[in-house]
PDB file of C-alpha atoms and ligand atoms in Angstrom:
ATOM      1  CA  MET D1483     200.502 154.933  84.806  1.00 77.00           C
ATOM      2  CA  LYS D1484     197.363 153.278  88.049  1.00 89.00           C
ATOM      3  CA  ILE D1485     195.612 149.619  87.052  1.00 97.00           C
ATOM      4  CA  ARG D1486     192.671 149.563  86.919  1.00 97.00           C
ATOM      5  CA  LYS D1487     190.970 147.704  83.907  1.00 98.00           C
ATOM      6  CA  ALA D1488     191.898 143.561  85.420  1.00 98.00           C
ATOM      7  CA  VAL D1489     191.397 140.669  82.029  1.00 98.00           C
ATOM      8  CA  ILE D1490     189.418 137.897  83.193  1.00 98.00           C
ATOM      9  CA  PRO D1491     189.986 135.210  80.486  1.00 98.00           C
ATOM     10  CA  ALA D1492     187.146 132.176  81.099  1.00 97.00           C
ATOM     11  CA  ALA D1493     186.289 130.588  77.363  1.00 96.00           C
ATOM     12  CA  GLY D1494     188.116 127.612  78.303  1.00 94.00           C
ATOM     13  CA  LEU D1495     186.767 123.978  77.294  1.00 94.00           C
ATOM     14  CA  GLY D1496     187.163 123.405  80.844  1.00 94.00           C
ATOM     15  CA  THR D1497     187.482 119.425  79.756  1.00 95.00           C
ATOM     16  CA  ARG D1498     189.705 118.745  82.690  1.00 96.00           C
ATOM     17  CA  VAL D1499     186.887 118.936  84.178  1.00 96.00           C
ATOM     18  CA  LEU D1500     184.188 116.886  82.254  1.00 96.00           C
ATOM     19  CA  PRO D1501     181.418 116.266  82.251  1.00 97.00           C
ATOM     20  CA  ALA D1502     180.129 119.254  85.166  1.00 96.00           C
ATOM     21  CA  THR D1503     181.519 120.939  81.966  1.00 95.00           C
ATOM     22  CA  LYS D1504     178.936 120.294  79.134  1.00 93.00           C
ATOM     23  CA  ALA D1505     176.516 123.781  80.620  1.00 93.00           C
ATOM     24  CA  MET D1506     178.039 124.995  83.324  1.00 94.00           C
ATOM     25  CA  PRO D1507     181.383 126.920  82.788  1.00 95.00           C
ATOM     26  CA  LYS D1508     183.587 125.694  85.673  1.00 96.00           C
ATOM     27  CA  GLU D1509     184.666 129.379  86.923  1.00 96.00           C
ATOM     28  CA  MET D1510     180.783 129.385  88.068  1.00 96.00           C
ATOM     29  CA  PHE D1511     181.758 126.337  90.609  1.00 97.00           C
ATOM     30  CA  PRO D1512     180.001 127.004  93.783  1.00 97.00           C
ATOM     31  CA  ILE D1513     182.810 126.723  96.901  1.00 98.00           C
ATOM     32  CA  VAL D1514     180.351 126.605  99.308  1.00 97.00           C
ATOM     33  CA  ASP D1515     177.323 129.702  98.156  1.00 96.00           C
ATOM     34  CA  LYS D1516     179.791 132.204  96.191  1.00 97.00           C
ATOM     35  CA  PRO D1517     180.620 131.041  91.981  1.00 98.00           C
ATOM     36  CA  ALA D1518     184.490 130.634  91.611  1.00 98.00           C
ATOM     37  CA  ILE D1519     184.735 134.136  89.139  1.00 98.00           C
ATOM     38  CA  GLN D1520     183.368 136.244  92.554  1.00 98.00           C
ATOM     39  CA  TYR D1521     185.693 136.194  95.250  1.00 98.00           C
ATOM     40  CA  ILE D1522     188.167 136.538  91.536  1.00 98.00           C
ATOM     41  CA  VAL D1523     186.114 139.727  90.832  1.00 98.00           C
ATOM     42  CA  GLU D1524     186.322 140.356  94.459  1.00 98.00           C
ATOM     43  CA  GLU D1525     190.535 139.699  94.894  1.00 98.00           C
ATOM     44  CA  ALA D1526     190.831 142.634  91.371  1.00 98.00           C
ATOM     45  CA  VAL D1527     188.332 144.506  93.530  1.00 98.00           C
ATOM     46  CA  ARG D1528     190.250 144.500  96.569  1.00 98.00           C
ATOM     47  CA  SER D1529     193.073 145.261  94.228  1.00 98.00           C
ATOM     48  CA  GLY D1530     191.889 148.976  93.798  1.00 97.00           C
ATOM     49  CA  ILE D1531     190.520 147.331  90.211  1.00 98.00           C
ATOM     50  CA  THR D1532     187.468 149.410  88.535  1.00 98.00           C
ATOM     51  CA  ASP D1533     187.318 148.282  85.352  1.00 98.00           C
ATOM     52  CA  ILE D1534     187.630 144.250  84.999  1.00 98.00           C
ATOM     53  CA  LEU D1535     186.053 142.522  81.363  1.00 98.00           C
ATOM     54  CA  ILE D1536     185.555 138.403  81.099  1.00 98.00           C
ATOM     55  CA  ILE D1537     186.177 136.784  78.047  1.00 97.00           C
ATOM     56  CA  THR D1538     183.425 134.344  77.291  1.00 96.00           C
ATOM     57  CA  ASN D1539     182.309 132.386  74.935  1.00 93.00           C
ATOM     58  CA  ARG D1540     179.375 130.663  73.426  1.00 90.00           C
ATOM     59  CA  GLY D1541     177.477 128.441  77.501  1.00 84.00           C
ATOM     60  CA  LYS D1542     178.589 131.414  78.949  1.00 88.00           C
ATOM     61  CA  GLY D1543     176.251 132.508  79.632  1.00 90.00           C
ATOM     62  CA  LEU D1544     175.364 132.614  82.787  1.00 94.00           C
ATOM     63  CA  ILE D1545     178.987 133.952  83.813  1.00 96.00           C
ATOM     64  CA  GLU D1546     176.814 137.671  83.080  1.00 96.00           C
ATOM     65  CA  ASP D1547     173.976 137.143  84.636  1.00 96.00           C
ATOM     66  CA  HIS D1548     175.519 136.042  87.637  1.00 97.00           C
ATOM     67  CA  PHE D1549     176.648 140.556  87.892  1.00 97.00           C
ATOM     68  CA  ASP D1550     174.396 141.507  86.036  1.00 96.00           C
ATOM     69  CA  ARG D1551     170.651 142.181  88.180  1.00 95.00           C
ATOM     70  CA  ALA D1552     167.541 140.151  89.083  1.00 95.00           C
ATOM     71  CA  PRO D1553     164.540 141.680  89.613  1.00 95.00           C
ATOM     72  CA  GLU D1554     162.312 139.141  90.767  1.00 96.00           C
ATOM     73  CA  LEU D1555     164.588 137.449  92.778  1.00 96.00           C
ATOM     74  CA  GLU D1556     165.585 140.738  94.776  1.00 95.00           C
ATOM     75  CA  PHE D1557     161.939 141.707  94.722  1.00 96.00           C
ATOM     76  CA  ALA D1558     161.177 138.314  96.698  1.00 96.00           C
ATOM     77  CA  LEU D1559     163.543 138.565  99.486  1.00 96.00           C
ATOM     78  CA  SER D1560     163.029 142.650 100.066  1.00 95.00           C
ATOM     79  CA  SER D1561     159.034 141.597 100.569  1.00 96.00           C
ATOM     80  CA  LYS D1562     160.105 138.769 102.685  1.00 95.00           C
ATOM     81  CA  ASN D1563     162.289 141.232 104.761  1.00 95.00           C
ATOM     82  CA  LYS D1564     165.381 139.391 103.408  1.00 96.00           C
ATOM     83  CA  THR D1565     167.974 142.688 103.813  1.00 95.00           C
ATOM     84  CA  ASP D1566     171.678 141.006 104.066  1.00 94.00           C
ATOM     85  CA  MET D1567     170.716 138.480 101.080  1.00 95.00           C
ATOM     86  CA  TYR D1568     168.807 140.905  99.116  1.00 96.00           C
ATOM     87  CA  GLU D1569     172.556 143.820  99.451  1.00 95.00           C
ATOM     88  CA  GLN D1570     174.851 141.066  98.197  1.00 95.00           C
ATOM     89  CA  VAL D1571     172.730 139.902  95.620  1.00 96.00           C
ATOM     90  CA  VAL D1572     172.153 143.780  94.360  1.00 96.00           C
ATOM     91  CA  GLY D1573     176.514 143.992  95.993  1.00 95.00           C
ATOM     92  CA  ILE D1574     177.779 141.436  93.200  1.00 97.00           C
ATOM     93  CA  SER D1575     175.818 143.990  90.497  1.00 95.00           C
ATOM     94  CA  LYS D1576     177.674 146.720  92.391  1.00 95.00           C
ATOM     95  CA  LEU D1577     181.187 145.964  92.085  1.00 96.00           C
ATOM     96  CA  ALA D1578     182.535 146.705  89.382  1.00 97.00           C
ATOM     97  CA  ASN D1579     182.212 148.096  85.828  1.00 97.00           C
ATOM     98  CA  ILE D1580     181.718 144.327  84.355  1.00 97.00           C
ATOM     99  CA  TYR D1581     182.266 144.052  80.265  1.00 97.00           C
ATOM    100  CA  PHE D1582     181.775 140.761  78.428  1.00 97.00           C
ATOM    101  CA  ILE D1583     183.259 139.884  74.946  1.00 97.00           C
ATOM    102  CA  ARG D1584     183.824 137.040  73.637  1.00 96.00           C
ATOM    103  CA  GLN D1585     186.306 134.942  71.747  1.00 96.00           C
ATOM    104  CA  LYS D1586     184.810 133.000  69.162  1.00 95.00           C
ATOM    105  CA  GLU D1587     186.530 130.659  69.431  1.00 94.00           C
ATOM    106  CA  THR D1588     188.885 128.968  71.241  1.00 94.00           C
ATOM    107  CA  LYS D1589     191.788 129.524  71.114  1.00 95.00           C
ATOM    108  CA  GLY D1590     194.349 128.856  73.727  1.00 96.00           C
ATOM    109  CA  LEU D1591     195.553 131.902  76.355  1.00 96.00           C
ATOM    110  CA  GLY D1592     197.408 134.045  74.794  1.00 97.00           C
ATOM    111  CA  HIS D1593     193.916 134.773  71.946  1.00 97.00           C
ATOM    112  CA  ALA D1594     191.990 135.329  74.144  1.00 98.00           C
ATOM    113  CA  ILE D1595     193.822 138.031  76.200  1.00 98.00           C
ATOM    114  CA  SER D1596     193.766 139.204  72.342  1.00 98.00           C
ATOM    115  CA  CYS D1597     190.368 140.003  72.264  1.00 98.00           C
ATOM    116  CA  ALA D1598     190.773 141.941  75.270  1.00 98.00           C
ATOM    117  CA  ARG D1599     192.974 145.092  72.846  1.00 98.00           C
ATOM    118  CA  ASN D1600     189.889 147.485  72.509  1.00 97.00           C
ATOM    119  CA  PHE D1601     189.070 147.477  76.524  1.00 98.00           C
ATOM    120  CA  VAL D1602     192.702 147.947  77.737  1.00 98.00           C
ATOM    121  CA  GLY D1603     193.831 150.476  74.841  1.00 96.00           C
ATOM    122  CA  ASN D1604     196.954 152.411  75.348  1.00 96.00           C
ATOM    123  CA  GLU D1605     197.468 151.224  79.266  1.00 97.00           C
ATOM    124  CA  PRO D1606     199.219 148.339  81.996  1.00 98.00           C
ATOM    125  CA  PHE D1607     196.959 145.635  82.561  1.00 98.00           C
ATOM    126  CA  ALA D1608     196.905 142.272  85.113  1.00 98.00           C
ATOM    127  CA  VAL D1609     195.500 139.299  84.144  1.00 98.00           C
ATOM    128  CA  LEU D1610     193.200 136.969  86.995  1.00 98.00           C
ATOM    129  CA  TYR D1611     192.617 133.849  85.217  1.00 97.00           C
ATOM    130  CA  GLY D1612     189.286 132.577  85.546  1.00 96.00           C
ATOM    131  CA  ASP D1613     189.939 129.128  87.269  1.00 95.00           C
ATOM    132  CA  ASP D1614     192.193 130.267  89.896  1.00 97.00           C
ATOM    133  CA  VAL D1615     190.988 131.278  92.808  1.00 98.00           C
ATOM    134  CA  ILE D1616     193.028 132.759  95.475  1.00 98.00           C
ATOM    135  CA  MET D1617     192.178 133.530  99.221  1.00 97.00           C
ATOM    136  CA  GLY D1618     194.325 135.476 101.367  1.00 96.00           C
ATOM    137  CA  ASP D1619     194.325 138.660 102.783  1.00 96.00           C
ATOM    138  CA  ASP D1620     196.050 140.320 101.370  1.00 98.00           C
ATOM    139  CA  PRO D1621     194.951 139.717  97.370  1.00 98.00           C
ATOM    140  CA  ALA D1622     197.311 138.662  95.306  1.00 98.00           C
ATOM    141  CA  CYS D1623     196.252 141.149  92.334  1.00 98.00           C
ATOM    142  CA  GLY D1624     197.472 143.973  94.643  1.00 98.00           C
ATOM    143  CA  GLN D1625     200.829 142.137  95.765  1.00 98.00           C
ATOM    144  CA  LEU D1626     201.921 142.790  91.444  1.00 98.00           C
ATOM    145  CA  ILE D1627     200.021 145.967  90.942  1.00 98.00           C
ATOM    146  CA  ARG D1628     202.780 147.423  93.987  1.00 97.00           C
ATOM    147  CA  ALA D1629     205.433 145.459  92.576  1.00 97.00           C
ATOM    148  CA  TYR D1630     204.133 146.406  89.245  1.00 97.00           C
ATOM    149  CA  GLU D1631     204.556 150.320  91.219  1.00 97.00           C
ATOM    150  CA  GLU D1632     207.642 149.672  92.096  1.00 96.00           C
ATOM    151  CA  PHE D1633     209.687 148.413  89.170  1.00 96.00           C
ATOM    152  CA  GLY D1634     207.423 149.189  85.967  1.00 96.00           C
ATOM    153  CA  LYS D1635     208.203 146.069  84.178  1.00 96.00           C
ATOM    154  CA  GLY D1636     205.342 143.254  83.491  1.00 97.00           C
ATOM    155  CA  VAL D1637     204.607 141.445  87.000  1.00 98.00           C
ATOM    156  CA  LEU D1638     204.342 137.273  87.323  1.00 98.00           C
ATOM    157  CA  GLY D1639     202.556 135.697  89.958  1.00 98.00           C
ATOM    158  CA  ILE D1640     204.299 132.865  90.262  1.00 98.00           C
ATOM    159  CA  LYS D1641     204.452 129.082  92.944  1.00 97.00           C
ATOM    160  CA  LYS D1642     206.930 127.074  93.107  1.00 96.00           C
ATOM    161  CA  VAL D1643     205.353 123.205  91.772  1.00 96.00           C
ATOM    162  CA  PRO D1644     206.623 119.892  92.578  1.00 95.00           C
ATOM    163  CA  GLU D1645     209.324 118.353  90.176  1.00 94.00           C
ATOM    164  CA  ALA D1646     206.362 115.300  89.229  1.00 94.00           C
ATOM    165  CA  ASP D1647     204.191 118.076  87.580  1.00 94.00           C
ATOM    166  CA  ILE D1648     205.955 120.235  86.452  1.00 96.00           C
ATOM    167  CA  SER D1649     206.254 120.080  82.369  1.00 95.00           C
ATOM    168  CA  LYS D1650     202.166 121.037  82.999  1.00 93.00           C
ATOM    169  CA  TYR D1651     202.630 124.080  84.158  1.00 94.00           C
ATOM    170  CA  SER D1652     205.254 126.299  82.826  1.00 95.00           C
ATOM    171  CA  SER D1653     208.955 126.802  84.158  1.00 96.00           C
ATOM    172  CA  LEU D1654     210.978 130.277  84.864  1.00 97.00           C
ATOM    173  CA  LYS D1655     214.536 131.320  84.758  1.00 97.00           C
ATOM    174  CA  VAL D1656     214.405 133.764  87.588  1.00 97.00           C
ATOM    175  CA  GLU D1657     216.575 135.254  89.880  1.00 96.00           C
ATOM    176  CA  ASN D1658     216.063 136.589  93.346  1.00 96.00           C
ATOM    177  CA  ILE D1659     216.165 140.964  93.590  1.00 95.00           C
ATOM    178  CA  LYS D1660     214.719 140.451  97.418  1.00 95.00           C
ATOM    179  CA  ASP D1661     212.536 138.614  99.969  1.00 95.00           C
ATOM    180  CA  ASN D1662     209.577 137.468  97.302  1.00 97.00           C
ATOM    181  CA  ILE D1663     210.106 139.470  94.554  1.00 97.00           C
ATOM    182  CA  PHE D1664     212.066 138.233  91.586  1.00 97.00           C
ATOM    183  CA  ASN D1665     213.226 139.382  88.029  1.00 97.00           C
ATOM    184  CA  CYS D1666     212.864 136.937  85.204  1.00 97.00           C
ATOM    185  CA  THR D1667     214.866 136.427  82.167  1.00 96.00           C
ATOM    186  CA  ASP D1668     212.677 133.529  80.525  1.00 96.00           C
ATOM    187  CA  MET D1669     210.449 131.573  80.743  1.00 96.00           C
ATOM    188  CA  ILE D1670     208.606 127.653  78.131  1.00 94.00           C
ATOM    189  CA  GLU D1671     205.692 126.464  77.978  1.00 92.00           C
ATOM    190  CA  LYS D1672     204.435 122.707  79.514  1.00 93.00           C
ATOM    191  CA  PRO D1673     208.758 121.334  79.296  1.00 94.00           C
ATOM    192  CA  GLN D1674     209.090 118.209  78.156  1.00 93.00           C
ATOM    193  CA  THR D1675     212.826 117.266  79.141  1.00 93.00           C
ATOM    194  CA  LYS D1676     214.927 117.880  82.338  1.00 92.00           C
ATOM    195  CA  GLU D1677     217.085 119.959  81.155  1.00 93.00           C
ATOM    196  CA  ASP D1678     213.851 122.585  79.026  1.00 94.00           C
ATOM    197  CA  VAL D1679     213.100 123.010  82.917  1.00 96.00           C
ATOM    198  CA  LEU D1680     214.695 126.724  83.803  1.00 96.00           C
ATOM    199  CA  SER D1681     213.030 126.634  87.736  1.00 96.00           C
ATOM    200  CA  LEU D1682     209.964 124.869  89.730  1.00 97.00           C
ATOM    201  CA  TYR D1683     208.759 127.845  89.541  1.00 97.00           C
ATOM    202  CA  SER D1684     205.406 128.899  87.430  1.00 97.00           C
ATOM    203  CA  ILE D1685     203.312 131.012  86.602  1.00 97.00           C
ATOM    204  CA  LEU D1686     200.000 130.692  88.443  1.00 97.00           C
ATOM    205  CA  GLY D1687     197.043 132.601  87.768  1.00 96.00           C
ATOM    206  CA  ARG D1688     197.677 136.406  87.606  1.00 98.00           C
ATOM    207  CA  CYS D1689     200.426 139.121  85.151  1.00 98.00           C
ATOM    208  CA  ILE D1690     200.419 142.325  84.702  1.00 98.00           C
ATOM    209  CA  LEU D1691     201.037 142.835  81.070  1.00 98.00           C
ATOM    210  CA  PRO D1692     201.630 145.946  79.780  1.00 97.00           C
ATOM    211  CA  PRO D1693     200.188 146.649  76.277  1.00 97.00           C
ATOM    212  CA  GLU D1694     203.398 145.824  73.923  1.00 96.00           C
ATOM    213  CA  ILE D1695     201.612 142.395  74.686  1.00 97.00           C
ATOM    214  CA  PHE D1696     198.979 142.946  72.289  1.00 98.00           C
ATOM    215  CA  ASP D1697     201.474 143.170  69.145  1.00 97.00           C
ATOM    216  CA  ILE D1698     203.783 140.492  70.343  1.00 97.00           C
ATOM    217  CA  LEU D1699     200.720 138.446  71.087  1.00 97.00           C
ATOM    218  CA  ASP D1700     200.426 138.999  67.175  1.00 96.00           C
ATOM    219  CA  HIS D1701     203.399 136.933  65.456  1.00 95.00           C
ATOM    220  CA  THR D1702     202.750 134.542  68.166  1.00 94.00           C
ATOM    221  CA  ALA D1703     202.614 131.263  66.854  1.00 92.00           C
ATOM    222  CA  PRO D1704     200.639 128.393  68.519  1.00 91.00           C
ATOM    223  CA  GLY D1705     203.094 126.397  70.688  1.00 89.00           C
ATOM    224  CA  ALA D1706     202.422 123.630  73.434  1.00 86.00           C
ATOM    225  CA  GLY D1707     199.070 122.019  72.412  1.00 87.00           C
ATOM    226  CA  GLY D1708     198.277 123.429  69.167  1.00 91.00           C
ATOM    227  CA  GLU D1709     197.239 126.926  70.874  1.00 93.00           C
ATOM    228  CA  ILE D1710     198.678 130.068  71.594  1.00 95.00           C
ATOM    229  CA  GLN D1711     199.903 130.131  74.500  1.00 93.00           C
ATOM    230  CA  LEU D1712     200.446 133.578  75.845  1.00 96.00           C
ATOM    231  CA  THR D1713     203.389 132.358  78.478  1.00 94.00           C
ATOM    232  CA  ASP D1714     205.112 132.106  74.398  1.00 94.00           C
ATOM    233  CA  ALA D1715     204.525 136.287  74.064  1.00 96.00           C
ATOM    234  CA  MET D1716     206.085 137.043  77.909  1.00 97.00           C
ATOM    235  CA  CYS D1717     208.192 134.903  76.965  1.00 96.00           C
ATOM    236  CA  GLU D1718     209.763 137.848  74.248  1.00 96.00           C
ATOM    237  CA  LEU D1719     209.303 140.514  77.136  1.00 96.00           C
ATOM    238  CA  ALA D1720     211.336 138.379  80.132  1.00 97.00           C
ATOM    239  CA  ARG D1721     214.512 138.198  77.022  1.00 96.00           C
ATOM    240  CA  THR D1722     213.780 142.057  76.415  1.00 95.00           C
ATOM    241  CA  THR D1723     213.024 144.006  79.014  1.00 93.00           C
ATOM    242  CA  GLY D1724     212.830 141.551  81.728  1.00 95.00           C
ATOM    243  CA  MET D1725     209.820 140.565  84.005  1.00 97.00           C
ATOM    244  CA  THR D1726     209.470 141.079  87.347  1.00 98.00           C
ATOM    245  CA  ALA D1727     208.156 138.122  89.470  1.00 98.00           C
ATOM    246  CA  VAL D1728     206.145 137.858  92.539  1.00 98.00           C
ATOM    247  CA  GLU D1729     205.962 135.210  94.202  1.00 98.00           C
ATOM    248  CA  TYR D1730     202.587 136.216  96.247  1.00 98.00           C
ATOM    249  CA  THR D1731     200.767 134.674  99.047  1.00 97.00           C
ATOM    250  CA  GLY D1732     197.652 133.564  99.578  1.00 97.00           C
ATOM    251  CA  ILE D1733     196.034 129.755  98.956  1.00 97.00           C
ATOM    252  CA  ARG D1734     196.127 129.375  95.298  1.00 97.00           C
ATOM    253  CA  TYR D1735     192.771 126.588  94.005  1.00 97.00           C
ATOM    254  CA  ASP D1736     192.538 125.044  90.751  1.00 96.00           C
ATOM    255  CA  MET D1737     189.563 125.188  89.540  1.00 96.00           C
ATOM    256  CA  GLY D1738     190.205 123.189  86.232  1.00 95.00           C
ATOM    257  CA  ASN D1739     190.874 120.295  88.246  1.00 95.00           C
ATOM    258  CA  LYS D1740     188.711 118.041  90.664  1.00 97.00           C
ATOM    259  CA  LEU D1741     191.017 117.512  93.404  1.00 97.00           C
ATOM    260  CA  GLY D1742     190.999 121.419  93.570  1.00 97.00           C
ATOM    261  CA  VAL D1743     187.498 121.194  93.846  1.00 98.00           C
ATOM    262  CA  MET D1744     187.160 119.843  96.731  1.00 98.00           C
ATOM    263  CA  LYS D1745     190.554 121.388  98.846  1.00 98.00           C
ATOM    264  CA  ALA D1746     188.107 124.863  97.323  1.00 98.00           C
ATOM    265  CA  ALA D1747     184.612 123.395  99.156  1.00 98.00           C
ATOM    266  CA  VAL D1748     186.372 121.986 102.028  1.00 98.00           C
ATOM    267  CA  GLU D1749     188.913 124.723 103.429  1.00 98.00           C
ATOM    268  CA  THR D1750     186.245 127.331 102.142  1.00 98.00           C
ATOM    269  CA  ALA D1751     183.695 126.203 104.488  1.00 98.00           C
ATOM    270  CA  LEU D1752     185.991 125.081 107.388  1.00 98.00           C
ATOM    271  CA  LYS D1753     186.382 128.793 107.849  1.00 96.00           C
ATOM    272  CA  HIS D1754     182.532 129.997 106.360  1.00 97.00           C
ATOM    273  CA  ASP D1755     180.396 131.384 108.962  1.00 95.00           C
ATOM    274  CA  GLU D1756     177.172 129.234 108.880  1.00 96.00           C
ATOM    275  CA  ILE D1757     178.647 125.959 108.443  1.00 97.00           C
ATOM    276  CA  GLY D1758     182.645 126.341 108.921  1.00 97.00           C
ATOM    277  CA  GLU D1759     180.887 124.522 113.273  1.00 97.00           C
ATOM    278  CA  GLY D1760     178.501 121.571 111.791  1.00 97.00           C
ATOM    279  CA  PHE D1761     180.852 121.221 108.455  1.00 98.00           C
ATOM    280  CA  LYS D1762     183.937 120.552 111.170  1.00 97.00           C
ATOM    281  CA  GLU D1763     182.011 118.189 113.588  1.00 97.00           C
ATOM    282  CA  TYR D1764     181.101 116.699 110.187  1.00 97.00           C
ATOM    283  CA  LEU D1765     184.811 116.986 108.762  1.00 97.00           C
ATOM    284  CA  LYS D1766     185.967 114.878 112.029  1.00 96.00           C
ATOM    285  CA  GLU D1767     183.627 111.895 112.099  1.00 96.00           C
ATOM    286  CA  ILE D1768     184.643 111.452 108.107  1.00 95.00           C
ATOM    287  CA  ALA D1769     188.571 111.437 108.860  1.00 94.00           C
ATOM    288  CA  ALA D1770     188.030 108.717 112.437  1.00 96.00           C
ATOM    289  CA  SER D1771     186.130 106.705 110.359  1.00 92.00           C
ATOM    290  CA  LEU D1772     189.211 106.531 107.300  1.00 89.00           C
TER     291      LEU D1772
HETATM  292  P1  LIG N 996     193.191 126.968  80.910  1.00 91.86           P
HETATM  293  O1  LIG N 996     194.005 126.103  80.223  1.00 91.86           O
HETATM  294  O2  LIG N 996     193.711 126.320  82.599  1.00 91.86           O
HETATM  295  O3  LIG N 996     191.621 126.886  81.005  1.00 91.86           O
HETATM  296  O4  LIG N 996     193.256 127.740  80.548  1.00 91.86           O
HETATM  297  P2  LIG N 996     190.992 124.165  80.061  1.00 91.86           P
HETATM  298  O5  LIG N 996     191.491 125.149  78.081  1.00 91.86           O
HETATM  299  O6  LIG N 996     189.293 125.725  79.741  1.00 91.86           O
HETATM  300  O7  LIG N 996     191.346 123.695  81.022  1.00 91.86           O
HETATM  301  P3  LIG N 996     191.671 122.461  79.742  1.00 91.86           P
HETATM  302  O8  LIG N 996     192.329 121.264  80.084  1.00 91.86           O
HETATM  303  O9  LIG N 996     189.847 122.343  78.489  1.00 91.86           O
HETATM  304  O10 LIG N 996     190.558 121.808  81.132  1.00 91.86           O
HETATM  305  C1  LIG N 996     193.485 128.844  82.158  1.00 91.86           C
HETATM  306  C2  LIG N 996     192.708 129.616  81.714  1.00 91.86           C
HETATM  307  O11 LIG N 996     192.338 130.525  79.835  1.00 91.86           O
HETATM  308  C3  LIG N 996     191.131 130.171  79.961  1.00 91.86           C
HETATM  309  C4  LIG N 996     190.140 129.574  80.621  1.00 91.86           C
HETATM  310  O12 LIG N 996     189.661 129.633  80.544  1.00 91.86           O
HETATM  311  C5  LIG N 996     191.344 129.555  81.788  1.00 91.86           C
HETATM  312  O13 LIG N 996     190.702 131.242  83.012  1.00 91.86           O
HETATM  313  N1  LIG N 996     191.490 130.011  78.528  1.00 91.86           N
HETATM  314  C6  LIG N 996     192.389 129.068  77.349  1.00 91.86           C
HETATM  315  C7  LIG N 996     190.489 131.275  77.725  1.00 91.86           C
HETATM  316  O14 LIG N 996     190.116 131.975  78.146  1.00 91.86           O
HETATM  317  N2  LIG N 996     190.595 130.229  76.400  1.00 91.86           N
HETATM  318  C8  LIG N 996     190.996 129.416  76.045  1.00 91.86           C
HETATM  319  O15 LIG N 996     191.244 129.521  74.195  1.00 91.86           O
HETATM  320  C9  LIG N 996     191.982 129.009  76.243  1.00 91.86           C
END
């Protein structure tokens, strides 16, 4: 079945990037001149997704406004003949069919995904974590969709993480099938001892899930951090049907931590049409003085 629906969970509290996230969602942090979540929606659209559900909560109204029309702004731009910017601004509201639902309590990523049940229905769907921006010519979500089409199982987007950091992530038991594609048969969220670490491969930011995940989430008990963990539900899938894992190409920026936010800004600014050259000069000056 063709994958045309995506879910973007964006209801986390963003405590690692406080105080910026006290009133402003981290998904709206700008990377130069676009909010993080717009890059994510654009990646989904480039991957063939037509319908997107964004999971929000109290205080995330800015996300809805960003994907809405903005009549006063559009009028001001068109009357000043700022055609390019007018088209960009209107274009954002036409990227895809975008829907919103609130996760009423912040009970974890697994719980957030279960809020998508009615939207998803009985189809496989993509999940793009709202704070993970992945830049690359071949959209990461599309790479996972191709693996779903080839192997017919749920797909995990993976990358290796440094050994010192694995306890903050998930750890997967994987066997290489070919190239950058693996079979995954087990996983654990936030392994706390060396024995728990299955490999340094971790799920980072993207997956494709079959609709069976919702029944599993219904009986998934709170795990690491007292939250209902999506990893725990996916673990049941991995152990029963198996899952495919793709070490996707592209650079991932974690907008949920301060260093990730800065790396995204600096690397994107260096490639930016309008400010790239000027920013490079500035950065060289700064670097020379370090
Ligand atoms: P994170 O754990 O990275 O986000 O969740 P967080 O909870 O905002 O982080 P900190 O620890 O407080 O800084 C991964 C993704 O799951 C979403 C987040 O918005 C993020 O996109 N999420 C997490 C939800 O939608 N609901 C939740 O209850 C938890």
